[in-house]
PDB file of C-alpha atoms in Angstrom:
ATOM      1  CA  ASP A   1    -215.131 -52.775 144.952  1.00 64.00           C
ATOM      2  CA  THR A   2    -215.961 -49.101 144.995  1.00 69.00           C
ATOM      3  CA  ALA A   3    -212.949 -46.923 144.245  1.00 91.00           C
ATOM      4  CA  VAL A   4    -214.329 -43.434 144.963  1.00 95.00           C
ATOM      5  CA  SER A   5    -217.620 -43.245 146.817  1.00 95.00           C
ATOM      6  CA  GLN A   6    -219.790 -40.306 147.779  1.00 96.00           C
ATOM      7  CA  THR A   7    -222.735 -39.924 150.129  1.00 96.00           C
ATOM      8  CA  PRO A   8    -225.448 -38.986 149.746  1.00 96.00           C
ATOM      9  CA  LYS A   9    -226.245 -39.569 146.073  1.00 95.00           C
ATOM     10  CA  TYR A  10    -229.112 -37.101 146.186  1.00 96.00           C
ATOM     11  CA  LEU A  11    -229.611 -34.161 148.528  1.00 97.00           C
ATOM     12  CA  VAL A  12    -232.651 -31.888 148.527  1.00 97.00           C
ATOM     13  CA  THR A  13    -232.671 -29.032 150.978  1.00 97.00           C
ATOM     14  CA  GLN A  14    -233.970 -25.511 151.511  1.00 97.00           C
ATOM     15  CA  MET A  15    -232.156 -22.247 151.115  1.00 97.00           C
ATOM     16  CA  GLY A  16    -230.219 -21.184 154.172  1.00 97.00           C
ATOM     17  CA  ASN A  17    -229.541 -24.696 155.436  1.00 97.00           C
ATOM     18  CA  ASP A  18    -226.076 -26.174 156.047  1.00 97.00           C
ATOM     19  CA  LYS A  19    -225.231 -29.535 154.514  1.00 97.00           C
ATOM     20  CA  SER A  20    -222.270 -31.864 154.058  1.00 97.00           C
ATOM     21  CA  ILE A  21    -221.247 -34.289 151.337  1.00 97.00           C
ATOM     22  CA  LYS A  22    -218.809 -37.075 152.147  1.00 97.00           C
ATOM     23  CA  CYS A  23    -216.209 -38.660 149.915  1.00 97.00           C
ATOM     24  CA  GLU A  24    -214.015 -41.684 150.480  1.00 97.00           C
ATOM     25  CA  GLN A  25    -211.470 -43.396 148.259  1.00 96.00           C
ATOM     26  CA  ASN A  26    -209.992 -46.841 148.832  1.00 95.00           C
ATOM     27  CA  LEU A  27    -207.289 -46.554 146.172  1.00 94.00           C
ATOM     28  CA  GLY A  28    -204.534 -45.440 148.514  1.00 93.00           C
ATOM     29  CA  HIS A  29    -204.259 -42.139 146.660  1.00 93.00           C
ATOM     30  CA  ASP A  30    -202.698 -39.051 148.198  1.00 92.00           C
ATOM     31  CA  THR A  31    -204.651 -36.407 146.272  1.00 92.00           C
ATOM     32  CA  MET A  32    -208.394 -35.726 146.281  1.00 93.00           C
ATOM     33  CA  TYR A  33    -210.576 -33.169 144.523  1.00 93.00           C
ATOM     34  CA  TRP A  34    -214.018 -31.633 144.464  1.00 95.00           C
ATOM     35  CA  TYR A  35    -215.603 -30.610 141.164  1.00 94.00           C
ATOM     36  CA  LYS A  36    -218.928 -28.899 140.461  1.00 95.00           C
ATOM     37  CA  GLN A  37    -221.014 -29.639 137.394  1.00 93.00           C
ATOM     38  CA  ASP A  38    -223.641 -26.994 136.799  1.00 88.00           C
ATOM     39  CA  SER A  39    -226.931 -27.208 134.924  1.00 81.00           C
ATOM     40  CA  LYS A  40    -225.133 -26.654 131.630  1.00 77.00           C
ATOM     41  CA  LYS A  41    -223.034 -29.754 132.371  1.00 77.00           C
ATOM     42  CA  PHE A  42    -219.873 -27.693 132.680  1.00 83.00           C
ATOM     43  CA  LEU A  43    -217.381 -29.288 135.125  1.00 90.00           C
ATOM     44  CA  LYS A  44    -215.098 -27.040 137.132  1.00 91.00           C
ATOM     45  CA  ILE A  45    -212.594 -27.794 139.830  1.00 91.00           C
ATOM     46  CA  MET A  46    -213.331 -26.371 143.266  1.00 92.00           C
ATOM     47  CA  PHE A  47    -210.651 -27.761 145.585  1.00 90.00           C
ATOM     48  CA  SER A  48    -207.812 -30.210 145.722  1.00 89.00           C
ATOM     49  CA  TYR A  49    -206.079 -31.691 148.742  1.00 89.00           C
ATOM     50  CA  ASN A  50    -202.801 -33.546 148.905  1.00 87.00           C
ATOM     51  CA  ASN A  51    -202.100 -35.544 152.053  1.00 84.00           C
ATOM     52  CA  LYS A  52    -204.732 -33.516 153.892  1.00 82.00           C
ATOM     53  CA  GLU A  53    -203.206 -30.211 152.746  1.00 85.00           C
ATOM     54  CA  LEU A  54    -205.225 -27.741 150.647  1.00 85.00           C
ATOM     55  CA  ILE A  55    -203.565 -27.235 147.261  1.00 83.00           C
ATOM     56  CA  ILE A  56    -206.201 -25.662 145.016  1.00 80.00           C
ATOM     57  CA  ASN A  57    -208.967 -23.319 146.106  1.00 80.00           C
ATOM     58  CA  GLU A  58    -210.568 -22.150 142.919  1.00 80.00           C
ATOM     59  CA  THR A  59    -212.355 -18.886 143.825  1.00 76.00           C
ATOM     60  CA  VAL A  60    -215.127 -20.725 145.570  1.00 86.00           C
ATOM     61  CA  PRO A  61    -217.330 -18.769 148.042  1.00 89.00           C
ATOM     62  CA  ASN A  62    -216.168 -19.262 151.609  1.00 90.00           C
ATOM     63  CA  ARG A  63    -219.545 -20.824 152.388  1.00 95.00           C
ATOM     64  CA  PHE A  64    -217.885 -23.950 150.949  1.00 94.00           C
ATOM     65  CA  SER A  65    -215.393 -25.541 153.306  1.00 92.00           C
ATOM     66  CA  PRO A  66    -213.613 -28.784 152.465  1.00 92.00           C
ATOM     67  CA  LYS A  67    -212.292 -30.922 155.282  1.00 92.00           C
ATOM     68  CA  SER A  68    -209.877 -33.804 155.011  1.00 91.00           C
ATOM     69  CA  PRO A  69    -209.693 -35.846 158.235  1.00 91.00           C
ATOM     70  CA  ASP A  70    -207.267 -38.265 156.572  1.00 91.00           C
ATOM     71  CA  LYS A  71    -205.966 -38.765 153.075  1.00 89.00           C
ATOM     72  CA  ALA A  72    -208.728 -41.262 152.216  1.00 94.00           C
ATOM     73  CA  HIS A  73    -211.528 -38.809 152.968  1.00 95.00           C
ATOM     74  CA  LEU A  74    -212.440 -35.375 151.685  1.00 95.00           C
ATOM     75  CA  ASN A  75    -215.738 -33.928 152.832  1.00 95.00           C
ATOM     76  CA  LEU A  76    -217.461 -30.819 151.568  1.00 96.00           C
ATOM     77  CA  HIS A  77    -219.461 -28.664 153.942  1.00 96.00           C
ATOM     78  CA  ILE A  78    -221.707 -25.943 152.571  1.00 96.00           C
ATOM     79  CA  ASN A  79    -223.147 -23.202 154.778  1.00 96.00           C
ATOM     80  CA  SER A  80    -226.173 -21.023 154.069  1.00 97.00           C
ATOM     81  CA  LEU A  81    -227.143 -22.836 150.897  1.00 97.00           C
ATOM     82  CA  GLU A  82    -228.311 -20.738 147.949  1.00 96.00           C
ATOM     83  CA  LEU A  83    -230.356 -21.623 144.876  1.00 95.00           C
ATOM     84  CA  GLY A  84    -227.247 -21.261 142.720  1.00 93.00           C
ATOM     85  CA  ASP A  85    -225.541 -24.047 144.640  1.00 95.00           C
ATOM     86  CA  SER A  86    -227.826 -26.564 142.947  1.00 96.00           C
ATOM     87  CA  ALA A  87    -225.521 -28.770 140.888  1.00 95.00           C
ATOM     88  CA  VAL A  88    -223.882 -32.160 140.798  1.00 95.00           C
ATOM     89  CA  TYR A  89    -220.761 -32.353 142.943  1.00 96.00           C
ATOM     90  CA  PHE A  90    -218.091 -34.876 142.045  1.00 96.00           C
ATOM     91  CA  CYS A  91    -215.254 -36.097 144.186  1.00 96.00           C
ATOM     92  CA  ALA A  92    -212.115 -37.470 142.504  1.00 94.00           C
ATOM     93  CA  SER A  93    -208.728 -38.808 143.475  1.00 94.00           C
ATOM     94  CA  SER A  94    -205.333 -39.384 141.905  1.00 91.00           C
ATOM     95  CA  GLN A  95    -202.201 -41.117 143.087  1.00 89.00           C
ATOM     96  CA  ASP A  96    -200.444 -37.905 143.958  1.00 80.00           C
ATOM     97  CA  LEU A  97    -199.726 -34.423 142.656  1.00 73.00           C
ATOM     98  CA  ARG A  98    -197.002 -35.495 140.303  1.00 71.00           C
ATOM     99  CA  ARG A  99    -197.942 -35.189 136.694  1.00 66.00           C
ATOM    100  CA  GLY A 100    -199.201 -38.063 134.680  1.00 72.00           C
ATOM    101  CA  TYR A 101    -201.654 -39.798 136.968  1.00 83.00           C
ATOM    102  CA  GLU A 102    -205.253 -40.400 136.053  1.00 87.00           C
ATOM    103  CA  GLN A 103    -208.010 -38.904 138.111  1.00 90.00           C
ATOM    104  CA  TYR A 104    -210.765 -41.274 139.209  1.00 92.00           C
ATOM    105  CA  PHE A 105    -214.221 -39.868 139.806  1.00 93.00           C
ATOM    106  CA  GLY A 106    -216.989 -40.756 142.201  1.00 94.00           C
ATOM    107  CA  PRO A 107    -220.616 -41.156 141.076  1.00 93.00           C
ATOM    108  CA  GLY A 108    -221.605 -37.626 142.046  1.00 95.00           C
ATOM    109  CA  THR A 109    -224.003 -36.018 144.517  1.00 97.00           C
ATOM    110  CA  ARG A 110    -226.951 -34.171 143.015  1.00 96.00           C
ATOM    111  CA  LEU A 111    -227.724 -31.214 145.269  1.00 97.00           C
ATOM    112  CA  THR A 112    -231.038 -29.428 144.810  1.00 96.00           C
ATOM    113  CA  VAL A 113    -231.686 -26.265 146.792  1.00 97.00           C
ATOM    114  CA  THR A 114    -235.312 -25.125 146.939  1.00 96.00           C
TER     115      THR A 114
ATOM    116  CA  LYS B   1    -206.268 -19.354 131.997  1.00 84.00           C
ATOM    117  CA  GLN B   2    -206.878 -22.633 130.198  1.00 90.00           C
ATOM    118  CA  GLU B   3    -209.958 -22.795 127.978  1.00 92.00           C
ATOM    119  CA  VAL B   4    -211.137 -25.994 126.345  1.00 95.00           C
ATOM    120  CA  THR B   5    -213.437 -26.278 123.358  1.00 96.00           C
ATOM    121  CA  GLN B   6    -214.977 -29.483 122.070  1.00 96.00           C
ATOM    122  CA  ILE B   7    -216.441 -29.855 118.621  1.00 95.00           C
ATOM    123  CA  PRO B   8    -219.022 -30.954 117.712  1.00 94.00           C
ATOM    124  CA  ALA B   9    -221.286 -30.328 120.693  1.00 94.00           C
ATOM    125  CA  ALA B  10    -223.502 -33.211 119.602  1.00 96.00           C
ATOM    126  CA  LEU B  11    -223.144 -36.012 117.113  1.00 96.00           C
ATOM    127  CA  SER B  12    -225.558 -38.689 115.949  1.00 97.00           C
ATOM    128  CA  VAL B  13    -224.262 -41.567 113.834  1.00 96.00           C
ATOM    129  CA  PRO B  14    -225.453 -44.995 112.687  1.00 97.00           C
ATOM    130  CA  GLU B  15    -223.941 -48.046 114.307  1.00 97.00           C
ATOM    131  CA  GLY B  16    -220.660 -49.195 112.786  1.00 97.00           C
ATOM    132  CA  GLU B  17    -219.456 -45.788 111.729  1.00 96.00           C
ATOM    133  CA  ASN B  18    -215.972 -44.536 112.604  1.00 97.00           C
ATOM    134  CA  LEU B  19    -215.971 -41.097 114.155  1.00 96.00           C
ATOM    135  CA  VAL B  20    -213.690 -38.362 115.447  1.00 97.00           C
ATOM    136  CA  LEU B  21    -214.247 -36.055 118.380  1.00 97.00           C
ATOM    137  CA  ASN B  22    -212.201 -32.877 118.564  1.00 97.00           C
ATOM    138  CA  CYS B  23    -210.774 -30.997 121.510  1.00 97.00           C
ATOM    139  CA  SER B  24    -208.774 -27.772 121.459  1.00 97.00           C
ATOM    140  CA  PHE B  25    -207.142 -25.949 124.348  1.00 97.00           C
ATOM    141  CA  THR B  26    -205.615 -22.491 124.635  1.00 95.00           C
ATOM    142  CA  ASP B  27    -202.655 -23.129 126.954  1.00 92.00           C
ATOM    143  CA  SER B  28    -200.273 -25.623 125.401  1.00 91.00           C
ATOM    144  CA  ALA B  29    -198.215 -25.933 128.622  1.00 90.00           C
ATOM    145  CA  ILE B  30    -200.011 -29.093 129.665  1.00 91.00           C
ATOM    146  CA  TYR B  31    -198.654 -32.183 131.381  1.00 90.00           C
ATOM    147  CA  ASN B  32    -201.172 -34.633 130.006  1.00 91.00           C
ATOM    148  CA  LEU B  33    -204.718 -34.862 128.689  1.00 94.00           C
ATOM    149  CA  GLN B  34    -207.483 -37.210 129.773  1.00 94.00           C
ATOM    150  CA  TRP B  35    -210.538 -38.295 127.841  1.00 97.00           C
ATOM    151  CA  PHE B  36    -213.584 -39.291 129.856  1.00 96.00           C
ATOM    152  CA  ARG B  37    -217.050 -40.538 129.127  1.00 96.00           C
ATOM    153  CA  GLN B  38    -220.073 -39.576 131.183  1.00 94.00           C
ATOM    154  CA  ASP B  39    -223.297 -41.529 131.016  1.00 92.00           C
ATOM    155  CA  PRO B  40    -226.537 -39.707 131.927  1.00 86.00           C
ATOM    156  CA  GLY B  41    -226.844 -39.308 135.677  1.00 82.00           C
ATOM    157  CA  LYS B  42    -223.523 -41.011 136.274  1.00 85.00           C
ATOM    158  CA  GLY B  43    -219.973 -40.101 137.147  1.00 87.00           C
ATOM    159  CA  LEU B  44    -217.010 -39.852 134.807  1.00 92.00           C
ATOM    160  CA  THR B  45    -215.166 -42.875 133.506  1.00 93.00           C
ATOM    161  CA  SER B  46    -211.575 -42.352 132.420  1.00 92.00           C
ATOM    162  CA  LEU B  47    -211.007 -43.652 128.891  1.00 96.00           C
ATOM    163  CA  LEU B  48    -207.469 -42.648 128.013  1.00 95.00           C
ATOM    164  CA  LEU B  49    -204.688 -40.582 129.476  1.00 93.00           C
ATOM    165  CA  ILE B  50    -202.140 -39.285 127.001  1.00 93.00           C
ATOM    166  CA  GLN B  51    -198.920 -37.815 128.336  1.00 90.00           C
ATOM    167  CA  SER B  52    -197.596 -34.541 126.934  1.00 89.00           C
ATOM    168  CA  SER B  53    -194.605 -36.406 125.478  1.00 90.00           C
ATOM    169  CA  GLN B  54    -196.837 -38.848 123.601  1.00 92.00           C
ATOM    170  CA  ARG B  55    -198.532 -38.402 120.254  1.00 94.00           C
ATOM    171  CA  GLU B  56    -201.035 -41.241 120.556  1.00 95.00           C
ATOM    172  CA  GLN B  57    -202.637 -43.608 123.003  1.00 94.00           C
ATOM    173  CA  THR B  58    -204.851 -46.559 122.173  1.00 96.00           C
ATOM    174  CA  SER B  59    -207.314 -48.643 124.128  1.00 94.00           C
ATOM    175  CA  GLY B  60    -209.425 -51.137 122.219  1.00 96.00           C
ATOM    176  CA  ARG B  61    -211.522 -49.275 119.653  1.00 97.00           C
ATOM    177  CA  LEU B  62    -210.409 -45.906 121.022  1.00 97.00           C
ATOM    178  CA  ASN B  63    -207.425 -43.924 119.836  1.00 97.00           C
ATOM    179  CA  ALA B  64    -206.477 -40.522 121.220  1.00 97.00           C
ATOM    180  CA  SER B  65    -203.959 -38.241 119.583  1.00 97.00           C
ATOM    181  CA  LEU B  66    -202.310 -35.158 120.987  1.00 97.00           C
ATOM    182  CA  ASP B  67    -200.662 -32.232 119.233  1.00 95.00           C
ATOM    183  CA  LYS B  68    -199.529 -30.204 122.188  1.00 93.00           C
ATOM    184  CA  SER B  69    -197.948 -27.363 120.229  1.00 92.00           C
ATOM    185  CA  SER B  70    -201.134 -26.628 118.320  1.00 94.00           C
ATOM    186  CA  GLY B  71    -203.364 -27.227 121.341  1.00 95.00           C
ATOM    187  CA  ARG B  72    -205.387 -30.074 119.855  1.00 97.00           C
ATOM    188  CA  SER B  73    -206.445 -33.577 120.693  1.00 97.00           C
ATOM    189  CA  THR B  74    -208.740 -35.979 118.910  1.00 97.00           C
ATOM    190  CA  LEU B  75    -210.550 -39.078 120.066  1.00 97.00           C
ATOM    191  CA  TYR B  76    -211.142 -41.621 117.341  1.00 97.00           C
ATOM    192  CA  ILE B  77    -213.807 -44.278 117.917  1.00 97.00           C
ATOM    193  CA  ALA B  78    -213.775 -47.178 115.510  1.00 97.00           C
ATOM    194  CA  ALA B  79    -216.822 -49.251 114.588  1.00 97.00           C
ATOM    195  CA  SER B  80    -219.153 -47.360 116.911  1.00 97.00           C
ATOM    196  CA  GLN B  81    -221.778 -49.245 118.924  1.00 97.00           C
ATOM    197  CA  PRO B  82    -224.985 -48.122 120.668  1.00 97.00           C
ATOM    198  CA  GLY B  83    -223.208 -48.684 123.978  1.00 96.00           C
ATOM    199  CA  ASP B  84    -220.796 -45.903 123.040  1.00 97.00           C
ATOM    200  CA  SER B  85    -223.623 -43.369 123.412  1.00 97.00           C
ATOM    201  CA  ALA B  86    -222.549 -40.938 126.116  1.00 97.00           C
ATOM    202  CA  THR B  87    -221.019 -37.521 126.586  1.00 96.00           C
ATOM    203  CA  TYR B  88    -217.290 -37.433 125.926  1.00 97.00           C
ATOM    204  CA  LEU B  89    -215.156 -34.929 127.795  1.00 96.00           C
ATOM    205  CA  CYS B  90    -211.560 -33.935 127.296  1.00 96.00           C
ATOM    206  CA  ALA B  91    -209.514 -32.439 130.107  1.00 95.00           C
ATOM    207  CA  PRO B  92    -205.934 -31.191 129.790  1.00 94.00           C
ATOM    208  CA  GLU B  93    -203.932 -31.078 132.994  1.00 91.00           C
ATOM    209  CA  THR B  94    -201.930 -28.027 134.003  1.00 84.00           C
ATOM    210  CA  SER B  95    -199.972 -27.287 137.143  1.00 76.00           C
ATOM    211  CA  GLY B  96    -201.124 -28.667 140.468  1.00 68.00           C
ATOM    212  CA  SER B  97    -202.952 -31.570 138.845  1.00 74.00           C
ATOM    213  CA  ARG B  98    -205.586 -29.105 137.689  1.00 83.00           C
ATOM    214  CA  LEU B  99    -207.932 -30.547 135.053  1.00 89.00           C
ATOM    215  CA  THR B 100    -209.870 -28.111 132.875  1.00 92.00           C
ATOM    216  CA  PHE B 101    -212.886 -29.606 131.153  1.00 93.00           C
ATOM    217  CA  GLY B 102    -214.554 -28.854 127.869  1.00 91.00           C
ATOM    218  CA  GLU B 103    -218.332 -28.842 127.620  1.00 91.00           C
ATOM    219  CA  GLY B 104    -218.270 -32.237 125.989  1.00 95.00           C
ATOM    220  CA  THR B 105    -219.545 -33.918 122.861  1.00 97.00           C
ATOM    221  CA  GLN B 106    -222.846 -35.724 123.263  1.00 96.00           C
ATOM    222  CA  LEU B 107    -222.644 -38.844 121.111  1.00 97.00           C
ATOM    223  CA  THR B 108    -225.626 -40.926 120.047  1.00 97.00           C
ATOM    224  CA  VAL B 109    -225.024 -44.148 118.139  1.00 97.00           C
ATOM    225  CA  ASN B 110    -228.212 -45.406 116.529  1.00 96.00           C
ATOM    226  CA  PRO B 111    -228.784 -49.159 116.049  1.00 95.00           C
TER     227      PRO B 111
END
């Protein structure tokens, strides 16, 4: 029973392309997140959504556009990919925005831009 | 802006040893703090969540403590096993359910 799933697991693409990563959670949570883990293994939040509404947008280039068609899904679209976008992207969810709830992470999508 | 530091960056111990991982954070106005483990090439697994009003939280061989006023948390692992080898991350939560991560402690438990 997968709680937070992401597709694809691996993504290799060339500079300048546009790509999307999908995330789904079956936990009934209201809040979802995207995190980026760079080559130094440092994890940073990019976005959070609550009930399909953008809550956090953490100074991410506007080439990155999250989309939440419903509260169980949060997709990440990246335009004009650059070498520096190579990283592992993690989706996460929590019950809601109120304090005190654990965040549950997906397995990650390793993006390599060549 | 919250900054999180984890010490040591790497730790190698023989099996059976008790060990302590340290986490410090600069903004003490946190709501809770989560400890995670990350296995190579895998996602994050939540180990413990300790609320800002709590001093300790225990799960099996793991015990997390929190001193919010001094900006510190520790993760104690008793009787370590090779299966505990992973990177351990601490992440205090501030407003808007924002988690800020440290760089982690890479733990190796040798049989």
